[in-house]
RNA sequence: GGAGAAAUGGCAGAGUGGUCGAAUGCACCGGUCUUGAAAACCGGCGAGGGUCACACCUCCGGGGGUUCGAAUCCCUCUUUCUCCGCCA
């Protein structure tokens, strides 16, 4: 959620920046500023009314104490009007404040100056690429065929137990997945992130805090009886642990990591793009979250990018980094880098990480602030990134490491898997 | 799931209808003293809105109500604790 005072100050610049997302902000901003002024005016009127009735109440108290009942009753009559008036004003205030809030919720984050304009993923900007695409022979298989051949992932079983998009990992497949998780967590811990285990369901307030609600409730699984949502990413529980916090300088840096399953409804897709592990309703992910002072946040973003690069380098997977264009940028993000691994057998790029700086957009909703050296309260910046999302990493490994004799295990994972190949 | 108790500032803990935004202690910040530190003493010290700054308004778990007036009374929800039941 954008800050109203900043909208007032930087209206023109914001309108221009939001145009990169193809978001027409001008008239909405005008409405926001109008409602905000209305809100403040109403508040002032209400305050005056309440002040007067507070004054009278105290007077009545004194009169009663002095035994001047009659005088007190006279004053009492005067309060009736004020009461009615303050009720009317309170109602008005609530309505205006709510309208303002609703409107603010519809405005996406202002893109960073480096974000290119664009309408779709085709306009994303490649900023880095590394790693060699292996030469595979003609008989190379896509990962879902490999999974079947070596009996390490069973999609049919998942269908039976739950439904499409909930695979069952078996034997060395399960072990490889666990090895990846442990490896990622170890790397994050070494890089200074504190490991957490967090709830896999969240309440409504948390959904609002990180911006999944109110817009994207269709993306999350909802437990109606208890009004809880399955997490679509660990970002939600982790970031919300800090909701309503007022931090001090000493609390920084804050860097957290967690492994969790993630649940996404992802309605509406079909075909080869959702084959196998490409898109699932339940998948595993190791997530990084950082909470930073505004002046440090972009440095922190770079560090996260470097961290993810290192993971892919270690796994020797060919990948590229994209700077998302305005049209592809998430609602809450100011700047996002997507990492994609090249899936050789499918001959396409698979997104395996997304690293973003939300600046104050989430912090404003979360009321997550810190007291700076001058004792002034400032909103913090929140950042997060996947390090990494498992299924597509697994797909990349299976496809890129396949040989005629089986699938080799990347060197760095062997201490974790306890085997060198799957055959 | 059943029975009972509780929820107050960073923490502990007073406060049961009127000058209570809230005693006191600890923690924290500033000062005096000290070679330095500790102790002692003095002062400051919750949050949000509002203002150039004051004034002023709101907040004692959340929501609603009674009253001229609520931290205090009533209703309701949530959470925590104790006991019982069930249970990985």
Short mmCIF file of C-alpha atoms (C1' of nucleotides) in Angstrom, two decimals:
data_model
loop_
_atom_site.label_atom_id
_atom_site.label_comp_id
_atom_site.label_asym_id
_atom_site.label_seq_id
_atom_site.Cartn_x
_atom_site.Cartn_y
_atom_site.Cartn_z
CA UNK A 1 0.00 0.00 0.00
CA UNK A 2 1.36 3.39 -1.00
CA UNK A 3 1.66 6.18 1.53
CA UNK A 4 -0.79 9.01 1.02
CA UNK A 5 1.67 11.74 1.93
CA UNK A 6 4.10 10.43 -0.67
CA UNK A 7 1.37 10.30 -3.28
CA UNK A 8 0.74 13.96 -2.51
CA UNK A 9 4.42 14.86 -2.78
CA UNK A 10 5.37 12.81 -5.82
CA UNK A 11 2.14 12.63 -7.73
CA UNK A 12 3.59 13.32 -11.17
CA UNK A 13 6.57 11.00 -10.77
CA UNK A 14 4.36 8.19 -9.46
CA UNK A 15 1.90 8.52 -12.31
CA UNK A 16 4.78 8.27 -14.76
CA UNK A 17 6.36 5.27 -13.03
CA UNK A 18 3.06 3.42 -12.73
CA UNK A 19 2.50 3.92 -16.45
CA UNK A 20 5.31 1.40 -16.93
CA UNK A 21 2.88 -1.14 -15.51
CA UNK A 22 0.19 0.17 -17.79
CA UNK A 23 -1.59 1.39 -14.67
CA UNK A 24 -3.50 4.62 -15.16
CA UNK A 25 -3.01 6.35 -11.79
CA UNK A 26 -3.89 9.98 -12.37
CA UNK A 27 -7.60 9.97 -11.61
CA UNK A 28 -7.22 7.46 -8.79
CA UNK A 29 -4.61 9.63 -7.12
CA UNK A 30 -6.93 12.59 -7.37
CA UNK A 31 -9.65 10.61 -5.65
CA UNK A 32 -7.19 9.46 -2.99
CA UNK A 33 -6.07 12.98 -2.20
CA UNK A 34 -9.65 14.20 -2.10
CA UNK A 35 -10.71 11.43 0.28
CA UNK A 36 -7.68 12.02 2.46
CA UNK A 37 -8.51 15.67 2.84
CA UNK A 38 -12.10 14.80 3.59
CA UNK A 39 -10.90 12.33 6.19
CA UNK A 40 -8.73 14.90 7.93
CA UNK A 41 -11.46 17.54 7.90
CA UNK A 42 -13.99 15.15 9.36
CA UNK A 43 -11.50 14.06 12.00
CA UNK A 44 -10.91 17.66 13.03
CA UNK A 45 -14.62 18.34 13.36
CA UNK A 46 -15.11 15.19 15.36
CA UNK A 47 -12.21 16.07 17.64
CA UNK A 48 -13.75 19.43 18.40
CA UNK A 49 -17.09 17.88 19.24
CA UNK A 50 -15.51 15.31 21.50
CA UNK A 51 -13.39 17.94 23.22
CA UNK A 52 -16.51 19.92 24.05
CA UNK A 53 -18.37 16.94 25.43
CA UNK A 54 -15.35 15.90 27.47
CA UNK A 55 -15.29 19.36 28.94
CA UNK A 56 -18.98 19.21 29.86
CA UNK A 57 -18.62 15.77 31.42
CA UNK A 58 -15.92 17.01 33.71
CA UNK A 59 -18.09 19.95 34.66
CA UNK A 60 -20.96 17.62 35.52
CA UNK A 61 -18.64 15.58 37.65
CA UNK A 62 -17.61 18.62 39.63
CA UNK A 63 -21.17 19.83 40.07
CA UNK A 64 -22.27 16.47 41.42
CA UNK A 65 -19.42 16.48 43.86
CA UNK A 66 -20.48 19.89 45.11
CA UNK A 67 -24.05 18.65 45.48
CA UNK A 68 -25.38 20.97 42.80
CA UNK A 69 -27.69 18.40 41.23
CA UNK A 70 -29.95 20.83 39.45
CA UNK A 71 -27.15 22.68 37.71
CA UNK A 72 -25.66 19.34 36.70
CA UNK A 73 -28.89 18.21 35.12
CA UNK A 74 -29.03 21.41 33.11
CA UNK A 75 -25.59 20.75 31.68
CA UNK A 76 -26.56 17.17 30.96
CA UNK A 77 -29.22 18.35 28.58
CA UNK A 78 -26.60 20.16 26.58
CA UNK A 79 -24.66 16.97 25.96
CA UNK A 80 -27.45 15.27 24.03
CA UNK A 81 -26.85 17.31 20.90
CA UNK A 82 -23.14 16.78 21.02
CA UNK A 83 -23.63 13.08 21.33
CA UNK A 84 -25.79 12.95 18.26
CA UNK A 85 -23.34 15.07 16.35
CA UNK A 86 -20.31 13.02 17.26
CA UNK A 87 -22.14 9.89 16.23
CA UNK A 88 -22.89 11.33 12.81
CA UNK A 89 -19.31 12.47 12.38
CA UNK A 90 -17.90 9.11 13.47
CA UNK A 91 -20.04 7.33 10.90
CA UNK A 92 -18.88 9.70 8.23
CA UNK A 93 -15.28 9.33 9.24
CA UNK A 94 -15.49 5.55 9.10
CA UNK A 95 -17.06 5.62 5.67
CA UNK A 96 -14.48 8.00 4.27
CA UNK A 97 -11.55 6.15 5.85
CA UNK A 98 -12.83 2.86 4.50
CA UNK A 99 -13.29 4.24 1.00
CA UNK A 100 -9.78 5.62 1.12
CA UNK A 101 -8.38 2.31 2.28
CA UNK A 102 -10.23 0.35 -0.39
CA UNK A 103 -8.92 2.67 -3.05
CA UNK A 104 -5.34 2.43 -1.80
CA UNK A 105 -5.57 -1.34 -1.88
CA UNK A 106 -6.18 -1.22 -5.62
CA UNK A 107 -2.96 0.66 -6.43
CA UNK A 108 0.12 -1.47 -7.17
CA UNK A 109 3.62 -0.60 -6.02
CA UNK A 110 5.57 2.08 -7.85
CA UNK A 111 8.20 0.40 -10.05
CA UNK A 112 11.85 1.15 -9.47
CA UNK A 113 13.51 3.47 -11.98
CA UNK A 114 15.40 0.56 -13.59
CA UNK A 115 12.21 -1.37 -14.36
CA UNK A 116 11.60 -1.42 -18.11
CA UNK A 117 8.16 -0.59 -19.45
CA UNK A 118 6.36 -3.49 -21.04
CA UNK A 119 3.18 -5.50 -21.21
CA UNK A 120 4.22 -9.14 -20.90
CA UNK A 121 7.07 -11.51 -20.13
CA UNK A 122 8.40 -10.90 -23.61
CA UNK A 123 9.47 -7.45 -22.49
CA UNK A 124 11.54 -8.64 -19.56
CA UNK A 125 15.16 -7.66 -19.75
CA UNK A 126 17.90 -10.27 -19.57
CA UNK A 127 20.62 -8.88 -17.33
CA UNK A 128 22.84 -11.91 -16.79
CA UNK A 129 23.37 -15.46 -18.00
CA UNK A 130 25.78 -18.19 -16.99
CA UNK A 131 26.43 -21.89 -17.34
CA UNK A 132 26.70 -24.21 -20.24
CA UNK A 133 23.76 -25.93 -21.82
CA UNK A 134 24.75 -29.59 -22.02
CA UNK A 135 24.66 -31.39 -25.35
CA UNK A 136 22.18 -34.19 -24.98
CA UNK A 137 21.64 -36.93 -27.47
CA UNK A 138 18.44 -37.35 -29.44
CA UNK A 139 17.00 -39.83 -27.01
CA UNK A 140 17.02 -37.30 -24.19
CA UNK A 141 13.75 -37.30 -22.26
CA UNK A 142 11.73 -34.62 -20.51
CA UNK A 143 11.73 -34.96 -16.74
CA UNK A 144 8.27 -36.50 -16.46
CA UNK A 145 9.44 -39.38 -18.66
CA UNK A 146 12.62 -39.71 -16.62
CA UNK A 147 10.60 -39.71 -13.42
CA UNK A 148 8.59 -42.62 -14.72
CA UNK A 149 11.56 -44.50 -16.15
CA UNK A 150 13.47 -44.44 -12.87
CA UNK A 151 10.34 -44.58 -10.70
CA UNK A 152 11.21 -41.55 -8.58
CA UNK A 153 8.10 -39.38 -8.94
CA UNK A 154 4.59 -40.76 -9.27
CA UNK A 155 2.06 -38.33 -10.64
CA UNK A 156 -0.68 -40.94 -10.89
CA UNK A 157 -0.46 -41.76 -7.21
CA UNK A 158 -0.80 -38.08 -6.37
CA UNK A 159 -3.87 -37.93 -8.61
CA UNK A 160 -5.36 -40.82 -6.71
CA UNK A 161 -4.68 -39.46 -3.27
CA UNK A 162 -5.48 -35.82 -3.90
CA UNK A 163 -5.70 -34.67 -7.50
CA UNK A 164 -3.64 -33.20 -10.31
CA UNK A 165 -0.69 -31.12 -9.21
CA UNK A 166 0.10 -33.08 -6.07
CA UNK A 167 2.90 -35.48 -7.01
CA UNK A 168 4.32 -38.25 -4.86
CA UNK A 169 8.10 -38.47 -4.66
CA UNK A 170 9.55 -41.92 -4.17
CA UNK A 171 12.84 -43.49 -3.15
CA UNK A 172 15.80 -41.64 -4.58
CA UNK A 173 13.44 -38.95 -5.88
CA UNK A 174 12.28 -38.18 -2.36
CA UNK A 175 15.81 -38.37 -1.09
CA UNK A 176 17.10 -36.02 -3.78
CA UNK A 177 14.41 -33.52 -2.92
CA UNK A 178 15.30 -33.68 0.75
CA UNK A 179 18.98 -33.30 -0.13
CA UNK A 180 18.23 -30.13 -2.06
CA UNK A 181 16.22 -28.68 0.81
CA UNK A 182 18.94 -29.37 3.34
CA UNK A 183 21.61 -28.07 1.00
CA UNK A 184 19.72 -24.82 0.39
CA UNK A 185 19.07 -24.30 4.09
CA UNK A 186 22.71 -24.94 4.92
CA UNK A 187 23.83 -22.40 2.34
CA UNK A 188 21.38 -19.81 3.65
CA UNK A 189 22.47 -20.39 7.22
CA UNK A 190 26.10 -19.99 6.24
CA UNK A 191 25.21 -16.73 4.54
CA UNK A 192 23.85 -15.45 7.85
CA UNK A 193 20.14 -16.20 7.54
CA UNK A 194 18.36 -17.51 10.61
CA UNK A 195 16.38 -20.66 9.99
CA UNK A 196 12.70 -20.78 10.91
CA UNK A 197 9.92 -23.32 10.86
CA UNK A 198 6.66 -21.49 10.42
CA UNK A 199 2.94 -22.25 10.25
CA UNK A 200 1.66 -23.49 6.90
CA UNK A 201 -1.68 -21.82 7.38
CA UNK A 202 -2.21 -18.12 7.91
CA UNK A 203 -5.07 -15.95 9.06
CA UNK A 204 -6.73 -13.16 7.18
CA UNK A 205 -4.67 -10.37 8.75
CA UNK A 206 -1.46 -11.98 7.53
CA UNK A 207 -2.88 -12.30 4.04
CA UNK A 208 -3.56 -8.58 4.01
CA UNK A 209 -0.17 -7.78 5.47
CA UNK A 210 1.86 -9.14 2.60
CA UNK A 211 -0.68 -8.32 -0.08
CA UNK A 212 -2.18 -11.70 -1.00
CA UNK A 213 -5.49 -10.28 0.17
CA UNK A 214 -7.73 -8.72 -0.91
CA UNK A 215 -6.75 -9.14 -4.55
CA UNK A 216 -5.46 -12.64 -4.91
CA UNK A 217 -7.63 -14.72 -2.64
CA UNK A 218 -8.30 -17.04 -5.57
CA UNK A 219 -4.65 -18.02 -5.54
CA UNK A 220 -4.75 -19.44 -2.02
CA UNK A 221 -6.55 -22.48 -0.65
CA UNK A 222 -9.06 -21.34 1.94
CA UNK A 223 -10.24 -23.39 4.93
CA UNK A 224 -13.69 -22.00 5.41
CA UNK A 225 -14.52 -23.58 8.74
CA UNK A 226 -11.60 -21.94 10.48
CA UNK A 227 -11.12 -19.05 8.08
CA UNK A 228 -7.48 -19.88 7.43
CA UNK A 229 -5.48 -19.94 4.23
CA UNK A 230 -2.78 -22.39 3.12
CA UNK A 231 0.40 -20.44 2.49
CA UNK A 232 1.31 -19.80 -1.15
CA UNK A 233 4.88 -19.06 -0.02
CA UNK A 234 6.83 -18.87 3.24
CA UNK A 235 7.13 -15.15 2.65
CA UNK A 236 3.69 -14.71 4.19
CA UNK A 237 4.24 -16.27 7.63
CA UNK A 238 7.83 -15.03 7.87
CA UNK A 239 7.16 -11.43 6.98
CA UNK A 240 4.06 -11.35 9.14
CA UNK A 241 6.01 -12.39 12.21
CA UNK A 242 7.16 -8.79 12.19
CA UNK A 243 3.73 -7.24 11.68
CA UNK A 244 3.01 -4.23 13.94
CA UNK A 245 6.61 -4.08 15.10
CA UNK A 246 8.48 -0.96 16.01
CA UNK A 247 12.16 -1.88 15.71
CA UNK A 248 15.28 -0.09 16.75
CA UNK A 249 18.59 0.31 14.91
CA UNK A 250 20.01 -2.58 16.90
CA UNK A 251 17.52 -5.05 15.47
CA UNK A 252 19.07 -4.92 12.00
CA UNK A 253 20.00 -6.74 9.90
CA UNK A 254 17.05 -9.13 9.89
CA UNK A 255 17.46 -12.08 7.58
CA UNK A 256 15.37 -15.21 7.77
CA UNK A 257 15.15 -18.43 5.86
CA UNK A 258 12.61 -21.21 5.96
CA UNK A 259 11.71 -24.34 4.11
CA UNK A 260 8.00 -24.87 3.58
CA UNK A 261 5.66 -26.56 1.21
CA UNK A 262 3.72 -23.97 -0.80
CA UNK A 263 0.13 -24.30 -1.97
CA UNK A 264 -1.28 -22.57 -5.03
CA UNK A 265 -4.56 -23.00 -6.79
CA UNK A 266 -3.27 -21.57 -10.08
CA UNK A 267 -6.54 -22.01 -11.90
CA UNK A 268 -6.78 -21.74 -15.64
CA UNK A 269 -3.58 -23.20 -17.08
CA UNK A 270 -3.19 -26.31 -19.19
CA UNK A 271 -0.98 -28.07 -21.72
CA UNK A 272 2.74 -28.69 -21.81
CA UNK A 273 3.46 -25.74 -19.54
CA UNK A 274 1.89 -27.57 -16.65
CA UNK A 275 3.24 -31.01 -17.50
CA UNK A 276 5.18 -32.89 -14.87
CA UNK A 277 6.81 -30.63 -12.32
CA UNK A 278 6.39 -27.46 -14.33
CA UNK A 279 3.44 -26.22 -12.35
CA UNK A 280 2.03 -27.79 -9.21
CA UNK A 281 -0.55 -27.11 -6.58
CA UNK A 282 1.83 -28.18 -3.85
CA UNK A 283 5.56 -27.70 -4.08
CA UNK A 284 8.55 -27.20 -1.80
CA UNK A 285 10.58 -24.04 -1.51
CA UNK A 286 13.34 -22.54 0.58
CA UNK A 287 12.67 -18.86 1.02
CA UNK A 288 14.79 -15.90 2.06
CA UNK A 289 13.32 -12.81 3.71
CA UNK A 290 15.16 -9.66 4.67
CA UNK A 291 13.98 -6.61 6.52
CA UNK A 292 16.18 -3.60 5.96
CA UNK A 293 16.48 0.10 6.55
CA UNK A 294 15.56 1.95 3.38
CA UNK A 295 19.11 3.07 2.64
CA UNK A 296 20.37 -0.52 2.64
CA UNK A 297 17.62 -2.32 0.82
CA UNK A 298 19.04 -2.32 -2.70
CA UNK A 299 22.39 -3.48 -1.49
CA UNK A 300 20.54 -6.29 0.27
CA UNK A 301 18.69 -7.13 -2.93
CA UNK A 302 22.03 -7.46 -4.74
CA UNK A 303 23.29 -9.77 -2.02
CA UNK A 304 20.25 -11.99 -2.42
CA UNK A 305 20.80 -12.12 -6.15
CA UNK A 306 24.43 -13.13 -5.57
CA UNK A 307 23.32 -15.81 -3.15
CA UNK A 308 20.96 -17.39 -5.67
CA UNK A 309 23.62 -17.16 -8.39
CA UNK A 310 25.96 -19.13 -6.20
CA UNK A 311 23.42 -21.90 -5.69
CA UNK A 312 22.96 -22.33 -9.42
CA UNK A 313 26.66 -22.13 -10.06
CA UNK A 314 27.21 -24.86 -7.46
CA UNK A 315 24.60 -27.05 -9.09
CA UNK A 316 26.13 -26.29 -12.49
CA UNK A 317 22.81 -25.48 -14.05
CA UNK A 318 22.61 -23.07 -17.00
CA UNK A 319 20.52 -20.07 -16.00
CA UNK A 320 19.71 -16.49 -16.80
CA UNK A 321 18.49 -13.52 -14.81
CA UNK A 322 15.66 -11.31 -15.98
CA UNK A 323 14.68 -7.91 -14.74
CA UNK A 324 10.91 -7.99 -14.88
CA UNK A 325 9.19 -5.35 -16.93
CA UNK A 326 6.33 -3.26 -15.56
CA UNK A 327 3.69 -5.50 -17.06
CA UNK A 328 5.12 -8.67 -15.52
CA UNK A 329 6.02 -7.19 -12.14
CA UNK A 330 4.07 -8.44 -9.15
CA UNK A 331 1.49 -6.14 -7.58
CA UNK A 332 3.50 -5.49 -4.43
CA UNK A 333 7.00 -5.37 -5.90
CA UNK A 334 9.13 -2.38 -6.86
CA UNK A 335 11.84 -4.42 -8.54
CA UNK A 336 12.02 -8.13 -9.24
CA UNK A 337 14.70 -10.37 -10.71
CA UNK A 338 13.55 -13.72 -12.00
CA UNK A 339 15.98 -16.61 -12.29
CA UNK A 340 15.34 -19.17 -14.98
CA UNK A 341 17.02 -22.51 -15.51
CA UNK A 342 17.31 -23.90 -18.99
CA UNK A 343 15.46 -27.14 -19.28
CA UNK A 344 17.32 -28.90 -22.06
CA UNK A 345 14.94 -31.66 -22.88
CA UNK A 346 11.96 -29.33 -22.96
CA UNK A 347 14.01 -26.67 -24.69
CA UNK A 348 12.60 -23.89 -22.57
CA UNK A 349 13.39 -21.72 -19.56
CA UNK A 350 11.86 -22.55 -16.21
CA UNK A 351 11.45 -19.95 -13.47
CA UNK A 352 13.08 -21.18 -10.30
CA UNK A 353 13.52 -18.04 -8.26
CA UNK A 354 12.08 -14.60 -7.93
CA UNK A 355 13.92 -12.01 -5.86
CA UNK A 356 12.10 -8.79 -5.02
CA UNK A 357 12.32 -5.55 -3.15
CA UNK A 358 8.94 -4.35 -1.92
CA UNK A 359 10.37 -1.17 -0.45
CA UNK A 360 7.74 0.20 1.99
CA UNK A 361 4.74 -1.27 0.18
CA UNK A 362 4.30 -4.23 2.53
CA UNK A 363 5.72 -2.44 5.56
CA UNK A 364 3.00 0.18 5.29
CA UNK A 365 0.31 -2.48 5.43
CA UNK A 366 2.15 -4.38 8.12
CA UNK A 367 2.82 -1.26 10.22
CA UNK A 368 6.41 -2.40 10.35
CA UNK A 369 8.63 0.51 11.31
CA UNK A 370 11.80 1.37 13.10
CA UNK A 371 13.01 4.28 15.16
CA UNK A 372 15.97 5.90 13.43
CA UNK A 373 18.89 7.64 15.14
CA UNK A 374 16.95 10.89 15.40
CA UNK A 375 14.13 9.04 17.11
CA UNK A 376 11.82 9.41 14.11
CA UNK A 377 9.72 6.50 12.97
CA UNK A 378 10.31 5.21 9.47
CA UNK A 379 8.83 2.35 7.50
CA UNK A 380 11.32 -0.43 6.77
CA UNK A 381 11.86 -2.12 3.43
CA UNK A 382 10.96 -5.78 3.02
CA UNK A 383 12.58 -8.13 0.53
CA UNK A 384 12.27 -11.76 -0.33
CA UNK A 385 13.53 -14.35 -2.73
CA UNK A 386 13.30 -18.05 -3.44
CA UNK A 387 16.49 -19.97 -2.83
CA UNK A 388 15.17 -22.05 -4.45
CA UNK A 389 11.84 -23.46 -5.65
CA UNK A 390 12.34 -27.21 -5.72
CA UNK A 391 10.31 -28.83 -8.49
CA UNK A 392 11.82 -26.94 -11.39
CA UNK A 393 15.32 -27.29 -9.97
CA UNK A 394 14.61 -30.98 -9.82
CA UNK A 395 13.31 -30.91 -13.39
CA UNK A 396 16.45 -29.07 -14.46
CA UNK A 397 18.73 -31.56 -12.76
CA UNK A 398 16.91 -34.59 -14.14
CA UNK A 399 16.95 -33.29 -17.67
CA UNK A 400 20.39 -31.72 -17.77
CA UNK A 401 22.18 -34.46 -15.88
CA UNK A 402 20.68 -37.39 -17.76
CA UNK A 403 22.99 -39.87 -19.46
CA UNK A 404 22.36 -43.14 -21.15
CA UNK A 405 23.11 -44.93 -17.91
CA UNK A 406 21.02 -42.84 -15.63
CA UNK A 407 20.95 -39.49 -13.92
CA UNK A 408 24.07 -38.15 -12.31
CA UNK A 409 23.83 -36.24 -9.08
CA UNK A 410 25.53 -32.82 -8.95
CA UNK A 411 28.76 -32.99 -6.92
CA UNK A 412 27.61 -30.60 -4.18
CA UNK A 413 24.56 -32.71 -3.44
CA UNK A 414 26.31 -36.05 -3.07
CA UNK A 415 27.12 -35.62 0.61
CA UNK A 416 23.41 -35.02 1.13
CA UNK A 417 22.00 -37.76 -1.11
CA UNK A 418 24.45 -40.47 -0.23
CA UNK A 419 24.38 -41.70 -3.84
CA UNK A 420 26.04 -40.53 -7.06
CA UNK A 421 23.45 -41.41 -9.60
CA UNK A 422 19.92 -42.61 -10.19
CA UNK A 423 19.58 -45.56 -12.48
"C1'" G B 1 -14.53 -30.97 23.97
"C1'" G B 2 -16.01 -29.63 29.61
"C1'" A B 3 -15.03 -26.43 34.24
"C1'" G B 4 -12.58 -22.21 36.25
"C1'" A B 5 -9.14 -17.80 36.14
"C1'" A B 6 -6.95 -13.97 33.46
"C1'" A B 7 -5.58 -10.18 29.40
"C1'" U B 8 -3.13 -2.74 31.55
"C1'" G B 9 3.00 1.03 28.59
"C1'" G B 10 9.65 -2.77 26.46
"C1'" C B 11 8.94 -6.08 31.00
"C1'" A B 12 6.85 -6.70 35.93
"C1'" G B 13 2.68 -4.83 38.32
"C1'" A B 14 -1.20 -1.12 40.87
"C1'" G B 15 -5.73 0.73 39.59
"C1'" U B 16 -13.51 -1.63 40.26
"C1'" G B 17 -17.70 4.77 37.48
"C1'" G B 18 -15.35 11.35 37.28
"C1'" U B 19 -8.59 15.70 36.92
"C1'" C B 20 -6.34 7.94 34.95
"C1'" G B 21 -3.03 7.99 29.38
"C1'" A B 22 -2.84 5.43 33.76
"C1'" A B 23 0.86 4.64 40.50
"C1'" U B 24 5.32 1.96 41.52
"C1'" G B 25 9.67 -1.00 40.24
"C1'" C B 26 12.98 -2.69 36.41
"C1'" A B 27 14.89 -1.67 31.63
"C1'" C B 28 16.17 2.46 28.43
"C1'" C B 29 17.98 7.74 27.24
"C1'" G B 30 20.29 12.49 29.01
"C1'" G B 31 22.88 15.04 33.07
"C1'" U B 32 25.79 15.59 37.91
"C1'" C B 33 29.68 13.02 40.43
"C1'" U B 34 34.20 9.79 38.82
"C1'" U B 35 40.86 9.00 35.82
"C1'" G B 36 37.11 5.45 33.74
"C1'" A B 37 33.05 2.38 35.14
"C1'" A B 38 29.55 1.01 38.89
"C1'" A B 39 26.63 3.03 42.76
"C1'" A B 40 24.02 7.40 44.20
"C1'" C B 41 21.30 11.69 42.84
"C1'" C B 42 18.50 14.89 39.13
"C1'" G B 43 15.63 14.89 34.62
"C1'" G B 44 13.31 12.33 30.52
"C1'" C B 45 10.88 7.99 28.76
"C1'" G B 46 4.01 4.23 25.21
"C1'" A B 47 1.39 4.47 20.37
"C1'" G B 48 -1.75 6.72 16.41
"C1'" G B 49 -4.18 11.16 14.39
"C1'" G B 50 -3.70 16.47 14.21
"C1'" U B 51 -0.67 21.29 14.25
"C1'" C B 52 4.66 25.45 11.67
"C1'" A B 53 4.60 24.47 16.89
"C1'" C B 54 1.07 24.09 20.73
"C1'" A B 55 -3.88 22.98 21.73
"C1'" C B 56 -6.89 19.04 20.97
"C1'" C B 57 -8.69 13.85 19.78
"C1'" U B 58 -8.16 8.38 20.05
"C1'" C B 59 -6.04 3.90 22.24
"C1'" C B 60 -5.78 -0.21 29.03
"C1'" G B 61 -6.62 -7.97 24.04
"C1'" G B 62 -10.68 -7.16 19.47
"C1'" G B 63 -15.82 -5.67 18.56
"C1'" G B 64 -20.54 -3.87 20.51
"C1'" G B 65 -23.54 -1.71 24.61
"C1'" U B 66 -25.04 1.09 29.38
"C1'" U B 67 -23.81 6.27 31.23
"C1'" C B 68 -23.34 13.30 30.98
"C1'" G B 69 -18.70 10.39 31.95
"C1'" A B 70 -15.80 3.47 31.33
"C1'" A B 71 -9.23 0.56 32.21
"C1'" U B 72 -13.29 0.03 35.86
"C1'" C B 73 -20.35 -2.15 34.66
"C1'" C B 74 -22.96 -5.47 30.69
"C1'" C B 75 -22.76 -8.58 25.97
"C1'" U B 76 -19.67 -11.01 22.47
"C1'" C B 77 -15.23 -12.78 20.15
"C1'" U B 78 -10.03 -14.00 20.53
"C1'" U B 79 -5.87 -15.46 23.21
"C1'" U B 80 -3.28 -17.29 27.61
"C1'" C B 81 -3.08 -20.13 32.20
"C1'" U B 82 -5.00 -24.18 35.66
"C1'" C B 83 -7.89 -28.74 36.13
"C1'" C B 84 -10.57 -32.82 33.51
"C1'" G B 85 -11.28 -35.57 28.84
"C1'" C B 86 -9.07 -36.94 24.09
"C1'" C B 87 -4.55 -37.41 21.46
"C1'" A B 88 0.88 -37.62 17.61
#
